[in-house]
mmCIF file of C-alpha atoms in Angstrom:
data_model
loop_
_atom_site.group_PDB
_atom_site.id
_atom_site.type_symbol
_atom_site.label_atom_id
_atom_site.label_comp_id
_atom_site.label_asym_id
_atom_site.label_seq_id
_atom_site.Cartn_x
_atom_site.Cartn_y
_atom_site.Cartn_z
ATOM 1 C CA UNK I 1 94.524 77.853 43.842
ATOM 2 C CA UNK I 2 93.666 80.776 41.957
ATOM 3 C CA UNK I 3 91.715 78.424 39.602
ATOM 4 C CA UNK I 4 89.305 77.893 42.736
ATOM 5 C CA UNK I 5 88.032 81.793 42.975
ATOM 6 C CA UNK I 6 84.379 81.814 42.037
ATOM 7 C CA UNK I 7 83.552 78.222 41.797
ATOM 8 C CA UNK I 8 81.259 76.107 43.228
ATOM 9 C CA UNK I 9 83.423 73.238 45.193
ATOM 10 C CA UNK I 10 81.405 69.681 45.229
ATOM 11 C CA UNK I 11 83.454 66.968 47.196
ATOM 12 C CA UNK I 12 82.914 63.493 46.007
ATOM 13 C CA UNK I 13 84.886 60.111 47.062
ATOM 14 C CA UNK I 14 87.916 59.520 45.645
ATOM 15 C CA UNK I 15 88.030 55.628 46.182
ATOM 16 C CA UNK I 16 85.566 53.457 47.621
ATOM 17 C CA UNK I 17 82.196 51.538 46.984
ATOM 18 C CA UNK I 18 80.233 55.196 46.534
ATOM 19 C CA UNK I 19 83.198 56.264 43.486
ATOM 20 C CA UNK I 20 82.023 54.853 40.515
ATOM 21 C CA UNK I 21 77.946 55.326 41.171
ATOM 22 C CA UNK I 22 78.856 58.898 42.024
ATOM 23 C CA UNK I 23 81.004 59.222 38.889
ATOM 24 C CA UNK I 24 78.163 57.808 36.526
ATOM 25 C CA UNK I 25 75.819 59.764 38.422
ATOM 26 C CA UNK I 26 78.009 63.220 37.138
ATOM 27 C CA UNK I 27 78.161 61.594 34.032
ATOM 28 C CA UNK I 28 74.484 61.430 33.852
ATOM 29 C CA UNK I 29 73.868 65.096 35.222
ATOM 30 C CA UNK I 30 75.886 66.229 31.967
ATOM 31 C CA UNK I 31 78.855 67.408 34.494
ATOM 32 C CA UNK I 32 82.173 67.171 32.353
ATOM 33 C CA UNK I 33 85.686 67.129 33.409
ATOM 34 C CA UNK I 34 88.661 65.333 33.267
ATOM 35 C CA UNK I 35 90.749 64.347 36.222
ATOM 36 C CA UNK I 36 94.595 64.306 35.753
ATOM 37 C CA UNK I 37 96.333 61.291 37.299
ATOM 38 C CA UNK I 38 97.281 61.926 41.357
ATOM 39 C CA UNK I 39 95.164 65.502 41.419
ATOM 40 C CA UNK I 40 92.486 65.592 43.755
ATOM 41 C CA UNK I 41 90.899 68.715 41.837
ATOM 42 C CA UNK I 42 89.114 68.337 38.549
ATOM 43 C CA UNK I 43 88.115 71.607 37.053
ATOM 44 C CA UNK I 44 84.156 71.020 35.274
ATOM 45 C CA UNK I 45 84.324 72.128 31.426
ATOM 46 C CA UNK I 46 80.776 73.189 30.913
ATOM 47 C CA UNK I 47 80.099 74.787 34.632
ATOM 48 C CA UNK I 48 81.628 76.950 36.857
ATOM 49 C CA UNK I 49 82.128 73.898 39.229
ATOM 50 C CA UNK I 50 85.402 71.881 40.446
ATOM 51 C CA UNK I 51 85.287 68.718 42.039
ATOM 52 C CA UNK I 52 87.212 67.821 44.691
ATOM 53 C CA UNK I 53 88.365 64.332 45.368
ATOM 54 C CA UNK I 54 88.178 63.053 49.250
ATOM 55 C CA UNK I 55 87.727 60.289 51.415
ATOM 56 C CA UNK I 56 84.189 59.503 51.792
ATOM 57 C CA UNK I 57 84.750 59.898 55.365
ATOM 58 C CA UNK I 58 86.249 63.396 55.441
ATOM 59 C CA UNK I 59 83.527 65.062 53.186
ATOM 60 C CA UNK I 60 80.740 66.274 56.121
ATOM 61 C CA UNK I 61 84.083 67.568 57.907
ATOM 62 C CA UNK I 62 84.580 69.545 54.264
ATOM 63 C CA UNK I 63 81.462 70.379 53.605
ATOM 64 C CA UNK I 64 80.654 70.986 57.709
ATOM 65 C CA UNK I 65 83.119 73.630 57.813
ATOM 66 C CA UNK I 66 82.314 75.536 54.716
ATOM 67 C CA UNK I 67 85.181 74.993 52.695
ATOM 68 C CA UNK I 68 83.324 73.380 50.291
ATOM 69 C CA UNK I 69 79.268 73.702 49.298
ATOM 70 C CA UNK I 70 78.261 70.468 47.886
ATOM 71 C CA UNK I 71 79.694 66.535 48.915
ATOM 72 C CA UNK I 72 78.518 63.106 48.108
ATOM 73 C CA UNK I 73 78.947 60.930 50.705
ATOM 74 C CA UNK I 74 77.447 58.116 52.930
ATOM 75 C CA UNK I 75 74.761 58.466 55.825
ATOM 76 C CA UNK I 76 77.281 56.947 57.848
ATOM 77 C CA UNK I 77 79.649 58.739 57.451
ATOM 78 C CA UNK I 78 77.444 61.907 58.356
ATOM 79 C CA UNK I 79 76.599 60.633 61.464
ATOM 80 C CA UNK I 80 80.132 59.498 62.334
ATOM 81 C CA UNK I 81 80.761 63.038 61.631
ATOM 82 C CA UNK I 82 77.984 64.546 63.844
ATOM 83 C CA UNK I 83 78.659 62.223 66.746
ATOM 84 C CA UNK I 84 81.635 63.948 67.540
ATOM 85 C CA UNK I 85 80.899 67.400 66.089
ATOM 86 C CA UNK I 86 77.157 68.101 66.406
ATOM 87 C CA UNK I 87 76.033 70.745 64.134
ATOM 88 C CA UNK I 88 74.730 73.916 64.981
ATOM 89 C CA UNK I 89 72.825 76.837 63.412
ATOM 90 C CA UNK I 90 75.725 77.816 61.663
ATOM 91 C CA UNK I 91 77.974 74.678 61.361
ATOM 92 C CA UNK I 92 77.234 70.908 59.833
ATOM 93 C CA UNK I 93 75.426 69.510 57.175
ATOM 94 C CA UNK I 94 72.631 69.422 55.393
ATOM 95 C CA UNK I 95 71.105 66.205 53.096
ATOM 96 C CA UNK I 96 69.773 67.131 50.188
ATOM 97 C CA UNK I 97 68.916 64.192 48.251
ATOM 98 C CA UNK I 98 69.070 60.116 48.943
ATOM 99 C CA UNK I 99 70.514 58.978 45.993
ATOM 100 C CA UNK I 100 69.567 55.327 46.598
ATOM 101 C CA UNK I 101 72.994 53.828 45.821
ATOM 102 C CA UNK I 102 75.714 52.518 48.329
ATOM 103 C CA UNK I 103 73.218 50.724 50.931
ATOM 104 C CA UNK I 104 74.429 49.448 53.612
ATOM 105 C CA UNK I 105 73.843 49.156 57.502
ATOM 106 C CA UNK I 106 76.173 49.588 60.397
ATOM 107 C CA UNK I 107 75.639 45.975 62.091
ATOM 108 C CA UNK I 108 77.178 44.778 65.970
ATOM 109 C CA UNK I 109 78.961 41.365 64.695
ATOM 110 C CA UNK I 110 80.232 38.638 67.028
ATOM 111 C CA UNK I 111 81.602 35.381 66.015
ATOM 112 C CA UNK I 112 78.758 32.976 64.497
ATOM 113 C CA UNK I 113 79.941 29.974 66.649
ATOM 114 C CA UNK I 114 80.166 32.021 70.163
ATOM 115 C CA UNK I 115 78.187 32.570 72.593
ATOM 116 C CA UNK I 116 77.444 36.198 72.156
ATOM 117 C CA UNK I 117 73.522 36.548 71.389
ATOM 118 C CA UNK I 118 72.637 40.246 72.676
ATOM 119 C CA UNK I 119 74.572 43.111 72.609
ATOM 120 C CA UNK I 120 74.268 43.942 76.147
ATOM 121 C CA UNK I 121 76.676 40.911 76.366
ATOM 122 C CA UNK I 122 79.302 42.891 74.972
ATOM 123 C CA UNK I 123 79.182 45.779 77.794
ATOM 124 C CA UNK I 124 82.362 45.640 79.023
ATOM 125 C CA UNK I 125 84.244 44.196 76.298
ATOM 126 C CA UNK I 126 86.400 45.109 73.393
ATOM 127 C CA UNK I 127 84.743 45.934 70.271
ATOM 128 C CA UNK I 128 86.617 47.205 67.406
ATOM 129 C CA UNK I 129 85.935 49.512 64.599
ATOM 130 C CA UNK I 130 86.541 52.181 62.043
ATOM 131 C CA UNK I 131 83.047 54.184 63.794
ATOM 132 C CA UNK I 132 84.247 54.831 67.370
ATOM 133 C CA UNK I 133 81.617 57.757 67.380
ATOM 134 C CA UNK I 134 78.870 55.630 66.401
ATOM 135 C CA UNK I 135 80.014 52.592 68.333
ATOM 136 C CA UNK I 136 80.520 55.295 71.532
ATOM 137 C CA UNK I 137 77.024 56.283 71.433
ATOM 138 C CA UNK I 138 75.450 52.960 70.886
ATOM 139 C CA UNK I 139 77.182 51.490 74.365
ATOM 140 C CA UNK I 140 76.858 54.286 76.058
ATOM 141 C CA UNK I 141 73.251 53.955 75.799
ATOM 142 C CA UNK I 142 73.089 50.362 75.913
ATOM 143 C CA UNK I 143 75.042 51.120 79.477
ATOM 144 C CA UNK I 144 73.073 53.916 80.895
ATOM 145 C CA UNK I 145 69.289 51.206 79.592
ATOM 146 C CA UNK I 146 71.610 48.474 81.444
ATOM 147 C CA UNK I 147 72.062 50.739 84.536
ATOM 148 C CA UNK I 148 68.502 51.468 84.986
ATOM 149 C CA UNK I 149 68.863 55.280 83.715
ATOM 150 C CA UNK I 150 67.364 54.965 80.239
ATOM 151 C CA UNK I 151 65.171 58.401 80.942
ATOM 152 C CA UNK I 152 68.712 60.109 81.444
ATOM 153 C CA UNK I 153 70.119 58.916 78.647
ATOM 154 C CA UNK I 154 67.092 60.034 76.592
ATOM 155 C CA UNK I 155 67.613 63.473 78.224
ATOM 156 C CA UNK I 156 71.413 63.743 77.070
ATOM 157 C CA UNK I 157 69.988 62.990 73.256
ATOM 158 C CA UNK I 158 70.830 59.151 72.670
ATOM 159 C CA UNK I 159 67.873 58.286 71.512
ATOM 160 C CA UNK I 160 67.630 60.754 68.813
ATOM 161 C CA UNK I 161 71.457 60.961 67.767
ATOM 162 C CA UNK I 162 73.109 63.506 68.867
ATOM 163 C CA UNK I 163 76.096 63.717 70.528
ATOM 164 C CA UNK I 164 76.156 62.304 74.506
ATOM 165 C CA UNK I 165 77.762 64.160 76.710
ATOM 166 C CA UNK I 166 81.554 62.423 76.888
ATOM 167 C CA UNK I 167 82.151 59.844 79.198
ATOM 168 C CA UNK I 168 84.274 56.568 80.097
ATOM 169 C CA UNK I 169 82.698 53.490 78.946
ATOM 170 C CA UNK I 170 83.079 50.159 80.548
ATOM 171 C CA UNK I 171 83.021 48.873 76.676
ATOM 172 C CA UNK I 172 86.737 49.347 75.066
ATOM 173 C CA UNK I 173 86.295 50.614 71.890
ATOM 174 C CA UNK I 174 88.749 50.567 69.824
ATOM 175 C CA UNK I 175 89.942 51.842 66.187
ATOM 176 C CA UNK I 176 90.819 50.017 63.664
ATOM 177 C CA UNK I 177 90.923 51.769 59.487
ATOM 178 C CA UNK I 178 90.389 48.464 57.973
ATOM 179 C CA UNK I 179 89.672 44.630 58.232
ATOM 180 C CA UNK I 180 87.801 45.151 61.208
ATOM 181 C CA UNK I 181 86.033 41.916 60.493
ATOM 182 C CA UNK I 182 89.734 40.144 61.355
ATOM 183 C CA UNK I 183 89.551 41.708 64.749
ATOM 184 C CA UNK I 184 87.467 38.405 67.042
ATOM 185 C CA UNK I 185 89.686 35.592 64.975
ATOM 186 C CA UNK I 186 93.086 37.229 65.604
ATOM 187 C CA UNK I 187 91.863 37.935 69.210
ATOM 188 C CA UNK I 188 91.899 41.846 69.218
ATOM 189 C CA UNK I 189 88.210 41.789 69.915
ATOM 190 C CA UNK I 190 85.013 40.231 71.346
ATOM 191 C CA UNK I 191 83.054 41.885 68.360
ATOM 192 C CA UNK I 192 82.778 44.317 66.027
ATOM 193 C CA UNK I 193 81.145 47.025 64.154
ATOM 194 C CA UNK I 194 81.621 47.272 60.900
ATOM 195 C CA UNK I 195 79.411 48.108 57.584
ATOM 196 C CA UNK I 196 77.428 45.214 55.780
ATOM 197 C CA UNK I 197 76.204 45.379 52.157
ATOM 198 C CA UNK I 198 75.716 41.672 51.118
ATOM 199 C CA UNK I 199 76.634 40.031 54.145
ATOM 200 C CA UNK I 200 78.911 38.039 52.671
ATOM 201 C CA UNK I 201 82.335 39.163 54.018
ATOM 202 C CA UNK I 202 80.482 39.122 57.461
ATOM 203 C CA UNK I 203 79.890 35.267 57.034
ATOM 204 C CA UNK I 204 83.298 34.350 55.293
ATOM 205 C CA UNK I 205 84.758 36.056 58.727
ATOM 206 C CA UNK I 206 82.290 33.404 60.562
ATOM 207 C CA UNK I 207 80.950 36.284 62.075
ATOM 208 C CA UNK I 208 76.786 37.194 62.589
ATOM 209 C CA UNK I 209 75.129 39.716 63.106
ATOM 210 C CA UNK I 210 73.013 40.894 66.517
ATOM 211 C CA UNK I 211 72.017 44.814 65.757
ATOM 212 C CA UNK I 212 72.182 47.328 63.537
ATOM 213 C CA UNK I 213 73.581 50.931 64.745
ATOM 214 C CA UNK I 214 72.118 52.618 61.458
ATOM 215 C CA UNK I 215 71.408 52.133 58.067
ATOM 216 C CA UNK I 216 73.134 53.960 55.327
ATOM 217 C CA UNK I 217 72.721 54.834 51.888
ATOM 218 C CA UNK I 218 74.420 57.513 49.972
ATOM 219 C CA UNK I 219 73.243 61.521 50.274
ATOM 220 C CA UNK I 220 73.737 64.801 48.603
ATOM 221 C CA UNK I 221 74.675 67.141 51.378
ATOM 222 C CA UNK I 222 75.412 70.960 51.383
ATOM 223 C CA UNK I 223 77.055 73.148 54.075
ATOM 224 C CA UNK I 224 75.030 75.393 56.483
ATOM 225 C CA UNK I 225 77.300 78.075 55.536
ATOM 226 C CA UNK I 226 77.062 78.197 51.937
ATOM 227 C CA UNK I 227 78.433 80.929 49.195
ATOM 228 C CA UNK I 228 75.231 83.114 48.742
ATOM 229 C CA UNK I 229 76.384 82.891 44.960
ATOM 230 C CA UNK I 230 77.239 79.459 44.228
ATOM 231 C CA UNK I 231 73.042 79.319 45.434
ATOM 232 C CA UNK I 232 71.656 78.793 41.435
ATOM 233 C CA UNK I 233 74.177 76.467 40.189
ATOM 234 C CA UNK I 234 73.605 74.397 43.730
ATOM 235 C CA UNK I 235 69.593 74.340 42.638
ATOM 236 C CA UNK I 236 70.613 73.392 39.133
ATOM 237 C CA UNK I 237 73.021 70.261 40.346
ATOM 238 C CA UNK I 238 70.576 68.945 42.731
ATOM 239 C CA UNK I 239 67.653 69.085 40.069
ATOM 240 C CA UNK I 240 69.740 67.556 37.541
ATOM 241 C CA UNK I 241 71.147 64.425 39.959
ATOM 242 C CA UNK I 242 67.221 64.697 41.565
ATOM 243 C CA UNK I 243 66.099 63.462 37.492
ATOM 244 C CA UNK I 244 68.841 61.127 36.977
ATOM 245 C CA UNK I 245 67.636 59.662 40.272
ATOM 246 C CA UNK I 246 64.206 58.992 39.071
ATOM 247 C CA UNK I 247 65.225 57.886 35.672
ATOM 248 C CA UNK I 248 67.123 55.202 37.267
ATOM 249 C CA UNK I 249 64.261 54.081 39.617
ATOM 250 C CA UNK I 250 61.592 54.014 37.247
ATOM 251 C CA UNK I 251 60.425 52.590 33.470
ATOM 252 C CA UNK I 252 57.861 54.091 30.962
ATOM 253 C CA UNK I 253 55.334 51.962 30.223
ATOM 254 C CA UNK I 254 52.775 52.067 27.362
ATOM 255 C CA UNK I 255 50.237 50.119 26.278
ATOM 256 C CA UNK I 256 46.540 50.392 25.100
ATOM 257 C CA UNK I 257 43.219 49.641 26.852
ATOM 258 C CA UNK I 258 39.405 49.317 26.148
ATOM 259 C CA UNK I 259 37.618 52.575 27.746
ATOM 260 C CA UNK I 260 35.843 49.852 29.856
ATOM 261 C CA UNK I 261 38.960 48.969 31.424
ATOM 262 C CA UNK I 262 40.034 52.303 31.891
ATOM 263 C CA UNK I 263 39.840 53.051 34.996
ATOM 264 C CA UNK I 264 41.191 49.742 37.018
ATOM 265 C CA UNK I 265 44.364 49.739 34.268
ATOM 266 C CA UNK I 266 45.176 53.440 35.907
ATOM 267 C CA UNK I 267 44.670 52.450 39.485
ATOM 268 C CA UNK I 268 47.657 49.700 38.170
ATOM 269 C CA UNK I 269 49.788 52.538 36.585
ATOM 270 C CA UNK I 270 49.193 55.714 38.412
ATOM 271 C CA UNK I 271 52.356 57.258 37.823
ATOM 272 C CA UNK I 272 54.134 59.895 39.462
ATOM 273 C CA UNK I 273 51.269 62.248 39.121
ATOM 274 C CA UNK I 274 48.791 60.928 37.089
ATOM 275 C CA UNK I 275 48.736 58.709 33.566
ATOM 276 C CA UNK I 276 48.424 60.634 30.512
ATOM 277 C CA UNK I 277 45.727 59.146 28.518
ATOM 278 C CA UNK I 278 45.544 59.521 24.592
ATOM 279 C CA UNK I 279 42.435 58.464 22.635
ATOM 280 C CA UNK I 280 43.019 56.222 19.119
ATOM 281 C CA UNK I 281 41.223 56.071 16.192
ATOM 282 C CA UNK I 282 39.180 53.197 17.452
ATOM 283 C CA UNK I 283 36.971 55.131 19.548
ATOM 284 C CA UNK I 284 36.385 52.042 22.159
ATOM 285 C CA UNK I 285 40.330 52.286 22.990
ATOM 286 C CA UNK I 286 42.699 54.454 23.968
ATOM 287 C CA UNK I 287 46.386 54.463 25.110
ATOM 288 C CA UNK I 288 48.281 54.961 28.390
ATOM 289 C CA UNK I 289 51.626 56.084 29.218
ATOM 290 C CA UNK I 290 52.710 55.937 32.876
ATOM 291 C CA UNK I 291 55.699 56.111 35.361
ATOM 292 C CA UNK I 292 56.278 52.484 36.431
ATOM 293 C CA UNK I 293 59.145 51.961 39.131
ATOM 294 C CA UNK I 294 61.209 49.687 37.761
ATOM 295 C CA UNK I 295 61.105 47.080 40.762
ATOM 296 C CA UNK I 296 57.691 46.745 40.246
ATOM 297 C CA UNK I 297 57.208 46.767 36.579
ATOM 298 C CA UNK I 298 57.057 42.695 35.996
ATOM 299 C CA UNK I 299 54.209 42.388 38.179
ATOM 300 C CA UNK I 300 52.288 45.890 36.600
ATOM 301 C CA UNK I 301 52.726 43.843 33.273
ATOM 302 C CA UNK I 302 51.114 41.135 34.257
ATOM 303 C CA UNK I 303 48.194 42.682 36.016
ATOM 304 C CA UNK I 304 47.875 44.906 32.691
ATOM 305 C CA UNK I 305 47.095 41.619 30.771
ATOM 306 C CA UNK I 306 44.620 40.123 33.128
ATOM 307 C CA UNK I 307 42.284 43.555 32.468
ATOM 308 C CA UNK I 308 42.592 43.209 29.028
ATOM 309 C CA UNK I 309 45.430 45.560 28.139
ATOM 310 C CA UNK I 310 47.612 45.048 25.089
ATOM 311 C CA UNK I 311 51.097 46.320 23.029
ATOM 312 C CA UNK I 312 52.976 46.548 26.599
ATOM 313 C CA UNK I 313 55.824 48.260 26.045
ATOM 314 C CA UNK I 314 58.375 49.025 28.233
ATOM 315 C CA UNK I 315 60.922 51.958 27.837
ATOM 316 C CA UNK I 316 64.367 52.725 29.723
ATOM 317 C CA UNK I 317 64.292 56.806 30.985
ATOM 318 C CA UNK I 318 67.207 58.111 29.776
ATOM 319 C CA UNK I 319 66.287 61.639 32.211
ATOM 320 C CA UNK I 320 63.821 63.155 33.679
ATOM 321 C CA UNK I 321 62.543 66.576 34.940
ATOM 322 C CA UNK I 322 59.691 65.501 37.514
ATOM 323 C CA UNK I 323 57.690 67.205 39.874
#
């Protein structure tokens, strides 16, 4: 499309659990555009940007092959990607950011009431899944440790996840896009592995789970082959998702201290780099305003009050520019 020429392509899912946190996480970055129903292209209004809408699972092949500079994707689905096409100096993908959303971990499941306790139990068997790459590399090293050639397999780079070299498993793996967790009641499969967020599909299934191939969360990635001139607006989307990032994780909170106190309220609320400290009128006091992650911020309140702090306040980040 001539539309394309010059602009920076950033793939992002087009369905899935990642869509809408990667949509308000656009939204937040002050990217605007409009997608027109059943186009997978979205031109950006106020940048020279498009989006492009793909599977999750197709954007390291995307962005892996150069044809487009930025995705947003899961870690999973980068190493599905890189089990079967390793990158190279020239090829593959790049993270640039954990964005923190979209965790999950890629779990070995077997039915809850079976006998199945170790994996090693399933050498041999069929296992279905939608990560045959992943699932490949886990029993081919579980096979090799169960064979007594663990240093070999360490030399063909299973322990540190790249590709092994190719092949034929005693475990039959075997493909499946979706319901995988179906696969031991309808009899397809001795276990599975599949991704689990809550856990909760996993136990309606009556399934449980005995390891976990690889946690996930969802990444900014960029290609190894980049334009050279798309280079300034890539810097300027990855600081401005980098600050919407930390003004989701983290709270300002204010509040004012006696000089006494000082120093054990700021070992409480060090903030990202340090507290900025402001003296008041009553020259005893003075008043603090730090960077409090979020997930912590109940229990910084309370500790506050104990050493004598008062006026907590609390404020929501709407964005941030941080070192």
């Amino acid at each position: 499309m001539r539309s394309l020429e010059g602009r920076l392509l950033f793939a992002v899912p087009k369905k899935g659990r990642l869509q809408q946190a990667t949509l308000d996480l656009l939204t937040g970055s002050d990217i605007q555009f409009r997608r027109e129903t059943r186009l997978d292209i979205a031109l950006v209004k106020n940048h020279n940007i498009a989006l492009v809408f793909l599977p999750a699972a197709d954007i390291p092949t995307f962005v892996g092959e150069g044809r487009v500079d930025l995705g947003i994707t899961g870690r999973d689905q980068v190493a599905e990607h890189e089990s079967t096409s390793p990158s190279t100096d020239y090829s593959g993908v790049e993270e640039v950011l954990d964005l923190g959303f979209g965790k999950c971990s890629l779990k070995v499941q077997v039915p809850e009431k079976g006998s199945i306790k170790n994996p090693r139990e399933l050498i041999g068997q069929n296992v279905v899944t939608s990560f045959t790459g992943l699932t490949e590399q886990y029993f081919a090293r579980l096979e090799d440790e169960d064979e007594g050639l663990k240093g070999q397999a360490m030399a063909n780079g299973y322990s540190n996840g790249t590709s092994p070299a190719r092949r034929k498993l005693r475990t039959k793996i075997k493909f499946v896009g979706g319901s995988v967790e179906a696969a031991c009641a309808l009899g397809v499969a001795h276990g599975i592995v599949d991704l689990v967020e809550s856990g909760e599909t996993m136990k309606a299934a009556g399934l449980k789970d005995i390891d976990t191939v690889i946690s996930s969360t969802a990444v900014l990635i960029r290609s190894k082959r980049p334009n050279s001139a798309n280079q300034k607006i890539m810097d300027l989307i990855a600081s401005r998702i980098r600050g919407v990032i930390t003004a989701q994780k983290y709270v300002l909170c204010q509040y004012n201290v006696a000089r006494t106190n000082l120093e054990t309220a700021t070992r409480i609320t060090p903030g990202k780099r340090a507290p900025t400290i402001t003296a008041l009128d009553a020259p005893d006091w003075v008043a603090i305003s730090s960077m409090v992650e979020k997930k912590h911020i109940a229990n910084v309140m309370d500790e506050l009050t104990v050493v004598g702090a008062t006026d907590i306040l609390v404020l929501d980040i709407a964005n941030s520019r941080t070192g």
